[in-house]
PDB file of C-alpha atoms in Angstrom:
ATOM      1  CA  UNK C1468      97.354 123.497 140.672  1.00 96.00           C
ATOM      2  CA  UNK C1469      95.696 121.403 137.927  1.00 97.00           C
ATOM      3  CA  UNK C1470      96.154 117.599 138.719  1.00 98.00           C
ATOM      4  CA  UNK C1471      94.962 114.591 137.113  1.00 98.00           C
ATOM      5  CA  UNK C1472      95.928 111.367 138.702  1.00 98.00           C
ATOM      6  CA  UNK C1473      95.195 108.044 137.048  1.00 97.00           C
ATOM      7  CA  UNK C1474      95.014 104.645 138.704  1.00 97.00           C
ATOM      8  CA  UNK C1475      94.252 100.995 137.788  1.00 97.00           C
ATOM      9  CA  UNK C1476      97.605 100.192 136.320  1.00 94.00           C
ATOM     10  CA  UNK C1477      97.973  96.581 135.811  1.00 93.00           C
ATOM     11  CA  UNK C1478      98.905  93.351 133.582  1.00 97.00           C
ATOM     12  CA  UNK C1479      95.834  91.575 132.098  1.00 98.00           C
ATOM     13  CA  UNK C1480      95.611  88.545 129.814  1.00 98.00           C
ATOM     14  CA  UNK C1481      94.063  88.747 126.311  1.00 98.00           C
ATOM     15  CA  UNK C1482      90.332  88.765 126.162  1.00 98.00           C
ATOM     16  CA  UNK C1483      90.137  90.361 130.054  1.00 98.00           C
ATOM     17  CA  UNK C1484      88.893  93.381 131.334  1.00 98.00           C
ATOM     18  CA  UNK C1485      90.300  96.567 133.334  1.00 98.00           C
ATOM     19  CA  UNK C1486      88.753  99.840 134.972  1.00 98.00           C
ATOM     20  CA  UNK C1487      91.125 102.803 134.779  1.00 98.00           C
ATOM     21  CA  UNK C1488      90.166 106.018 137.018  1.00 98.00           C
ATOM     22  CA  UNK C1489      91.321 109.435 136.714  1.00 98.00           C
ATOM     23  CA  UNK C1490      90.865 112.009 139.593  1.00 98.00           C
ATOM     24  CA  UNK C1491      90.712 115.557 139.159  1.00 98.00           C
ATOM     25  CA  UNK C1492      91.711 118.870 141.188  1.00 98.00           C
ATOM     26  CA  UNK C1493      92.706 122.177 140.456  1.00 97.00           C
ATOM     27  CA  UNK C1494      89.977 122.972 137.689  1.00 97.00           C
ATOM     28  CA  UNK C1495      86.441 122.775 137.608  1.00 98.00           C
ATOM     29  CA  UNK C1496      85.955 119.347 136.172  1.00 98.00           C
ATOM     30  CA  UNK C1497      82.624 119.230 135.423  1.00 98.00           C
ATOM     31  CA  UNK C1498      82.619 121.891 133.174  1.00 97.00           C
ATOM     32  CA  UNK C1499      85.088 120.109 130.715  1.00 98.00           C
ATOM     33  CA  UNK C1500      85.002 117.569 128.232  1.00 98.00           C
ATOM     34  CA  UNK C1501      87.448 114.909 129.115  1.00 98.00           C
ATOM     35  CA  UNK C1502      89.446 112.538 126.710  1.00 98.00           C
ATOM     36  CA  UNK C1503      91.564 109.264 127.232  1.00 98.00           C
ATOM     37  CA  UNK C1504      94.457 109.284 125.101  1.00 98.00           C
ATOM     38  CA  UNK C1505      97.002 106.386 124.763  1.00 98.00           C
ATOM     39  CA  UNK C1506     100.573 105.647 124.003  1.00 98.00           C
ATOM     40  CA  UNK C1507     101.937 102.408 122.923  1.00 98.00           C
ATOM     41  CA  UNK C1508     105.618 101.698 124.170  1.00 97.00           C
ATOM     42  CA  UNK C1509     108.021 103.353 121.854  1.00 96.00           C
ATOM     43  CA  UNK C1510     105.194 104.770 119.813  1.00 97.00           C
ATOM     44  CA  UNK C1511     103.170 108.039 118.861  1.00 98.00           C
ATOM     45  CA  UNK C1512      99.831 109.305 120.774  1.00 98.00           C
ATOM     46  CA  UNK C1513      96.382 108.060 120.034  1.00 98.00           C
ATOM     47  CA  UNK C1514      93.073 109.417 120.935  1.00 98.00           C
ATOM     48  CA  UNK C1515      90.972 106.882 122.584  1.00 98.00           C
ATOM     49  CA  UNK C1516      87.801 108.676 123.293  1.00 98.00           C
ATOM     50  CA  UNK C1517      85.765 111.346 124.707  1.00 98.00           C
ATOM     51  CA  UNK C1518      82.901 112.440 127.071  1.00 98.00           C
ATOM     52  CA  UNK C1519      81.279 115.666 127.152  1.00 98.00           C
ATOM     53  CA  UNK C1520      79.918 117.466 129.987  1.00 98.00           C
ATOM     54  CA  UNK C1521      76.781 117.731 131.647  1.00 97.00           C
ATOM     55  CA  UNK C1522      75.475 120.402 129.554  1.00 97.00           C
ATOM     56  CA  UNK C1523      76.282 118.408 126.344  1.00 97.00           C
ATOM     57  CA  UNK C1524      74.445 115.292 127.946  1.00 98.00           C
ATOM     58  CA  UNK C1525      77.504 113.334 128.817  1.00 98.00           C
ATOM     59  CA  UNK C1526      77.822 112.027 125.158  1.00 98.00           C
ATOM     60  CA  UNK C1527      80.642 109.955 124.211  1.00 98.00           C
ATOM     61  CA  UNK C1528      82.780 109.214 121.103  1.00 98.00           C
ATOM     62  CA  UNK C1529      85.581 106.466 120.602  1.00 98.00           C
ATOM     63  CA  UNK C1530      88.186 105.771 118.156  1.00 97.00           C
ATOM     64  CA  UNK C1531      87.094 102.730 115.865  1.00 97.00           C
ATOM     65  CA  UNK C1532      89.907 100.367 117.336  1.00 97.00           C
ATOM     66  CA  UNK C1533      88.119 100.710 120.649  1.00 98.00           C
ATOM     67  CA  UNK C1534      84.561 101.262 119.633  1.00 98.00           C
ATOM     68  CA  UNK C1535      82.259  98.620 121.413  1.00 98.00           C
ATOM     69  CA  UNK C1536      85.151  97.430 123.633  1.00 98.00           C
ATOM     70  CA  UNK C1537      85.762 100.452 125.748  1.00 98.00           C
ATOM     71  CA  UNK C1538      83.332 102.813 127.660  1.00 98.00           C
ATOM     72  CA  UNK C1539      84.113 106.102 128.931  1.00 98.00           C
ATOM     73  CA  UNK C1540      82.194 107.482 132.225  1.00 98.00           C
ATOM     74  CA  UNK C1541      82.391 110.159 134.866  1.00 98.00           C
ATOM     75  CA  UNK C1542      80.995 111.118 138.021  1.00 98.00           C
ATOM     76  CA  UNK C1543      81.220 114.710 138.508  1.00 98.00           C
ATOM     77  CA  UNK C1544      80.616 114.510 142.366  1.00 98.00           C
ATOM     78  CA  UNK C1545      83.724 112.898 142.645  1.00 98.00           C
ATOM     79  CA  UNK C1546      85.777 114.852 140.227  1.00 98.00           C
ATOM     80  CA  UNK C1547      86.386 111.479 138.494  1.00 98.00           C
ATOM     81  CA  UNK C1548      86.794 109.955 134.869  1.00 98.00           C
ATOM     82  CA  UNK C1549      86.438 106.353 134.307  1.00 98.00           C
ATOM     83  CA  UNK C1550      87.912 103.840 131.345  1.00 98.00           C
ATOM     84  CA  UNK C1551      86.561 100.499 131.498  1.00 98.00           C
ATOM     85  CA  UNK C1552      88.292  98.299 128.939  1.00 98.00           C
ATOM     86  CA  UNK C1553      86.899  95.101 127.855  1.00 98.00           C
ATOM     87  CA  UNK C1554      87.938  92.183 125.334  1.00 98.00           C
ATOM     88  CA  UNK C1555      91.607  93.627 125.534  1.00 98.00           C
ATOM     89  CA  UNK C1556      94.218  92.608 123.123  1.00 98.00           C
ATOM     90  CA  UNK C1557      97.734  92.729 122.888  1.00 98.00           C
ATOM     91  CA  UNK C1558      97.823  96.107 120.635  1.00 98.00           C
ATOM     92  CA  UNK C1559      95.801  97.856 123.731  1.00 98.00           C
ATOM     93  CA  UNK C1560      98.961  97.572 125.313  1.00 98.00           C
ATOM     94  CA  UNK C1561     100.024 101.319 126.332  1.00 98.00           C
ATOM     95  CA  UNK C1562     100.440 104.139 128.856  1.00 98.00           C
ATOM     96  CA  UNK C1563      96.820 105.793 129.135  1.00 98.00           C
ATOM     97  CA  UNK C1564      96.424 109.171 129.674  1.00 98.00           C
ATOM     98  CA  UNK C1565      93.455 111.056 131.206  1.00 98.00           C
ATOM     99  CA  UNK C1566      93.324 114.567 129.468  1.00 98.00           C
ATOM    100  CA  UNK C1567      90.955 117.720 130.062  1.00 98.00           C
ATOM    101  CA  UNK C1568      89.921 119.590 126.902  1.00 97.00           C
ATOM    102  CA  UNK C1569      89.949 123.423 127.012  1.00 95.00           C
ATOM    103  CA  UNK C1570      88.598 125.760 124.046  1.00 96.00           C
ATOM    104  CA  UNK C1571      89.355 129.651 123.515  1.00 94.00           C
ATOM    105  CA  UNK C1572      86.750 132.351 122.677  1.00 95.00           C
ATOM    106  CA  UNK C1573      87.358 131.386 119.024  1.00 94.00           C
ATOM    107  CA  UNK C1574      86.157 127.739 119.422  1.00 94.00           C
ATOM    108  CA  UNK C1575      89.817 126.190 119.215  1.00 96.00           C
ATOM    109  CA  UNK C1576      89.877 122.913 120.931  1.00 97.00           C
ATOM    110  CA  UNK C1577      92.863 121.480 122.279  1.00 97.00           C
ATOM    111  CA  UNK C1578      94.398 119.056 125.200  1.00 96.00           C
ATOM    112  CA  UNK C1579      95.201 121.381 128.261  1.00 95.00           C
ATOM    113  CA  UNK C1580      95.130 119.032 131.384  1.00 97.00           C
ATOM    114  CA  UNK C1581      97.311 115.791 131.293  1.00 98.00           C
ATOM    115  CA  UNK C1582      97.688 113.287 133.882  1.00 98.00           C
ATOM    116  CA  UNK C1583     100.866 111.281 134.509  1.00 97.00           C
ATOM    117  CA  UNK C1584      99.652 108.083 132.628  1.00 98.00           C
ATOM    118  CA  UNK C1585      99.088 104.808 133.777  1.00 98.00           C
ATOM    119  CA  UNK C1586     100.627 101.553 132.146  1.00 98.00           C
ATOM    120  CA  UNK C1587      98.453  98.761 130.949  1.00 98.00           C
ATOM    121  CA  UNK C1588      99.834  95.549 129.796  1.00 98.00           C
ATOM    122  CA  UNK C1589      98.123  93.011 127.748  1.00 98.00           C
ATOM    123  CA  UNK C1590     100.231  89.851 127.704  1.00 97.00           C
ATOM    124  CA  UNK C1591      99.804  85.996 128.412  1.00 95.00           C
TER     125      UNK C1591
ATOM    126  CA  UNK M 176      89.409 109.678 108.778  1.00 92.00           C
ATOM    127  CA  UNK M 177      91.659 112.652 108.680  1.00 97.00           C
ATOM    128  CA  UNK M 178      95.552 111.550 108.511  1.00 97.00           C
ATOM    129  CA  UNK M 179      98.125 113.661 109.882  1.00 98.00           C
ATOM    130  CA  UNK M 180     101.469 113.057 108.420  1.00 98.00           C
ATOM    131  CA  UNK M 181     104.777 114.752 110.059  1.00 98.00           C
ATOM    132  CA  UNK M 182     108.262 115.393 108.571  1.00 98.00           C
ATOM    133  CA  UNK M 183     111.036 114.615 109.284  1.00 98.00           C
ATOM    134  CA  UNK M 184     110.386 111.846 111.671  1.00 98.00           C
ATOM    135  CA  UNK M 185     113.745 112.712 113.494  1.00 98.00           C
ATOM    136  CA  UNK M 186     116.383 115.552 113.191  1.00 98.00           C
ATOM    137  CA  UNK M 187     119.678 116.183 114.872  1.00 97.00           C
ATOM    138  CA  UNK M 188     120.420 119.830 115.442  1.00 97.00           C
ATOM    139  CA  UNK M 189     122.653 122.018 117.740  1.00 96.00           C
ATOM    140  CA  UNK M 190     121.755 124.503 120.644  1.00 96.00           C
ATOM    141  CA  UNK M 191     120.954 127.793 118.793  1.00 97.00           C
ATOM    142  CA  UNK M 192     119.845 126.387 115.606  1.00 97.00           C
ATOM    143  CA  UNK M 193     116.470 127.231 113.933  1.00 98.00           C
ATOM    144  CA  UNK M 194     114.543 124.296 113.710  1.00 98.00           C
ATOM    145  CA  UNK M 195     111.366 123.286 111.466  1.00 98.00           C
ATOM    146  CA  UNK M 196     108.803 120.605 111.643  1.00 98.00           C
ATOM    147  CA  UNK M 197     106.241 120.162 109.208  1.00 98.00           C
ATOM    148  CA  UNK M 198     103.029 118.585 109.360  1.00 98.00           C
ATOM    149  CA  UNK M 199     100.366 117.570 106.429  1.00 98.00           C
ATOM    150  CA  UNK M 200      96.675 116.950 107.055  1.00 98.00           C
ATOM    151  CA  UNK M 201      95.032 114.647 104.562  1.00 98.00           C
ATOM    152  CA  UNK M 202      92.027 117.126 103.832  1.00 98.00           C
ATOM    153  CA  UNK M 203      91.658 120.780 105.091  1.00 98.00           C
ATOM    154  CA  UNK M 204      91.412 121.209 108.611  1.00 98.00           C
ATOM    155  CA  UNK M 205      91.452 125.222 108.463  1.00 97.00           C
ATOM    156  CA  UNK M 206      93.571 126.037 111.434  1.00 98.00           C
ATOM    157  CA  UNK M 207      92.661 123.455 113.765  1.00 98.00           C
ATOM    158  CA  UNK M 208      95.841 122.367 114.405  1.00 98.00           C
ATOM    159  CA  UNK M 209      97.685 121.898 117.789  1.00 98.00           C
ATOM    160  CA  UNK M 210     101.362 121.302 118.757  1.00 98.00           C
ATOM    161  CA  UNK M 211     102.532 119.321 121.817  1.00 98.00           C
ATOM    162  CA  UNK M 212     106.207 118.610 123.091  1.00 98.00           C
ATOM    163  CA  UNK M 213     106.839 115.529 124.858  1.00 98.00           C
ATOM    164  CA  UNK M 214     109.924 114.565 126.839  1.00 98.00           C
ATOM    165  CA  UNK M 215     110.834 110.844 127.760  1.00 96.00           C
ATOM    166  CA  UNK M 216     108.745 109.478 130.589  1.00 96.00           C
ATOM    167  CA  UNK M 217     106.375 112.387 130.935  1.00 97.00           C
ATOM    168  CA  UNK M 218     102.999 113.187 129.235  1.00 98.00           C
ATOM    169  CA  UNK M 219     102.616 115.803 126.408  1.00 98.00           C
ATOM    170  CA  UNK M 220     102.451 119.549 126.892  1.00 98.00           C
ATOM    171  CA  UNK M 221     100.612 122.039 124.631  1.00 98.00           C
ATOM    172  CA  UNK M 222     102.783 124.458 122.902  1.00 98.00           C
ATOM    173  CA  UNK M 223     100.423 125.987 119.930  1.00 98.00           C
ATOM    174  CA  UNK M 224      96.775 125.728 119.414  1.00 98.00           C
ATOM    175  CA  UNK M 225      94.766 127.318 116.438  1.00 98.00           C
ATOM    176  CA  UNK M 226      97.834 126.758 114.269  1.00 98.00           C
ATOM    177  CA  UNK M 227      99.554 129.863 115.585  1.00 98.00           C
ATOM    178  CA  UNK M 228      98.385 130.719 118.911  1.00 98.00           C
ATOM    179  CA  UNK M 229     101.175 130.431 121.734  1.00 98.00           C
ATOM    180  CA  UNK M 230      99.731 128.537 124.745  1.00 98.00           C
ATOM    181  CA  UNK M 231     100.442 130.616 128.083  1.00 96.00           C
ATOM    182  CA  UNK M 232     103.755 130.074 129.649  1.00 97.00           C
ATOM    183  CA  UNK M 233     105.382 128.689 126.257  1.00 98.00           C
ATOM    184  CA  UNK M 234     108.667 130.631 125.372  1.00 98.00           C
ATOM    185  CA  UNK M 235     108.275 132.808 122.483  1.00 98.00           C
ATOM    186  CA  UNK M 236     110.898 131.078 120.594  1.00 98.00           C
ATOM    187  CA  UNK M 237     108.171 128.524 119.598  1.00 98.00           C
ATOM    188  CA  UNK M 238     105.836 129.424 116.571  1.00 98.00           C
ATOM    189  CA  UNK M 239     103.203 127.847 114.625  1.00 98.00           C
ATOM    190  CA  UNK M 240     102.024 128.721 111.181  1.00 98.00           C
ATOM    191  CA  UNK M 241      99.961 127.110 108.443  1.00 98.00           C
ATOM    192  CA  UNK M 242      96.336 126.752 107.305  1.00 97.00           C
ATOM    193  CA  UNK M 243      94.127 124.021 105.327  1.00 98.00           C
ATOM    194  CA  UNK M 244      96.693 121.181 105.200  1.00 98.00           C
ATOM    195  CA  UNK M 245     100.004 122.393 105.463  1.00 98.00           C
ATOM    196  CA  UNK M 246     101.494 123.833 109.165  1.00 98.00           C
ATOM    197  CA  UNK M 247     104.782 124.518 110.521  1.00 98.00           C
ATOM    198  CA  UNK M 248     106.217 124.345 113.962  1.00 98.00           C
ATOM    199  CA  UNK M 249     109.401 126.580 114.287  1.00 98.00           C
ATOM    200  CA  UNK M 250     111.993 126.926 117.162  1.00 98.00           C
ATOM    201  CA  UNK M 251     113.731 129.966 116.502  1.00 98.00           C
ATOM    202  CA  UNK M 252     116.716 129.211 118.316  1.00 97.00           C
ATOM    203  CA  UNK M 253     117.173 125.561 120.041  1.00 97.00           C
ATOM    204  CA  UNK M 254     117.664 125.169 123.633  1.00 96.00           C
ATOM    205  CA  UNK M 255     118.793 122.279 125.453  1.00 95.00           C
ATOM    206  CA  UNK M 256     115.671 121.722 127.188  1.00 96.00           C
ATOM    207  CA  UNK M 257     113.892 121.681 123.639  1.00 97.00           C
ATOM    208  CA  UNK M 258     115.298 118.247 123.018  1.00 94.00           C
ATOM    209  CA  UNK M 259     112.418 116.460 122.826  1.00 98.00           C
ATOM    210  CA  UNK M 260     109.126 114.565 120.383  1.00 98.00           C
ATOM    211  CA  UNK M 261     106.864 117.001 118.991  1.00 98.00           C
ATOM    212  CA  UNK M 262     103.450 115.973 117.877  1.00 98.00           C
ATOM    213  CA  UNK M 263     100.753 117.863 115.863  1.00 98.00           C
ATOM    214  CA  UNK M 264      97.112 117.041 116.443  1.00 98.00           C
ATOM    215  CA  UNK M 265      94.093 118.289 114.209  1.00 98.00           C
ATOM    216  CA  UNK M 266      90.765 119.167 116.608  1.00 97.00           C
ATOM    217  CA  UNK M 267      88.921 119.765 113.340  1.00 97.00           C
ATOM    218  CA  UNK M 268      86.361 116.984 113.760  1.00 95.00           C
ATOM    219  CA  UNK M 269      85.197 114.328 116.968  1.00 93.00           C
ATOM    220  CA  UNK M 270      88.141 112.158 115.836  1.00 94.00           C
ATOM    221  CA  UNK M 271      91.187 113.837 116.668  1.00 97.00           C
ATOM    222  CA  UNK M 272      94.141 112.473 115.190  1.00 97.00           C
ATOM    223  CA  UNK M 273      98.070 113.113 115.786  1.00 98.00           C
ATOM    224  CA  UNK M 274     100.922 113.011 113.835  1.00 98.00           C
ATOM    225  CA  UNK M 275     103.394 110.219 114.176  1.00 98.00           C
ATOM    226  CA  UNK M 276     105.701 112.231 115.988  1.00 98.00           C
ATOM    227  CA  UNK M 277     109.145 114.189 115.206  1.00 98.00           C
ATOM    228  CA  UNK M 278     112.104 113.430 117.510  1.00 98.00           C
ATOM    229  CA  UNK M 279     114.964 116.410 117.895  1.00 98.00           C
ATOM    230  CA  UNK M 280     118.225 114.866 119.079  1.00 96.00           C
ATOM    231  CA  UNK M 281     121.405 116.659 119.950  1.00 88.00           C
ATOM    232  CA  UNK M 282     123.563 116.893 117.112  1.00 88.00           C
TER     233      UNK M 282
END
């Protein structure tokens, strides 16, 4: 059974930092690209960023609202994904999901595996 | 940036109804379009990818169609467990975007 378990939930003041972690099991974590997706309370889904696998040099991409403030990393030896969040502001308040990507033989990519989400609250 | 716009934002329907949700991309995305279902307090669940390919384990009452900029998710006969919020998402380039969601409520 595939499992993605996030941790690091917390309340942080504006301007502060927080690190989220995600531990994967039930699939070959090292093969997969991994994303973070967030959802503000009562709002829709927002892609945050991506880290590719070793074969693709662990390259990363970020959505414009978080670029320069958030950093995604991974440790394949621990089946773990991380999200370092700096300079947090109120708009970053959301449930953050760890998500595994898959693709089919035709090259269609999609979000296949989802964690349960972890809540980040930015408030003074 | 490719923007995704869903319509309607919400709808009320009865069990057994045929339901259609639309999704429009701000530019052509070929068939790089996915659909997800999300129930309250839960993570989203993939229904359809590549605009029309049903994910394994998803009931056949769900179907997807469309290409370029206009896409549709159809539920042929709404079941009680289908009351949820549905999101489209493009995977055409690096910066994946979701639609704003369509909430399907009980009439």
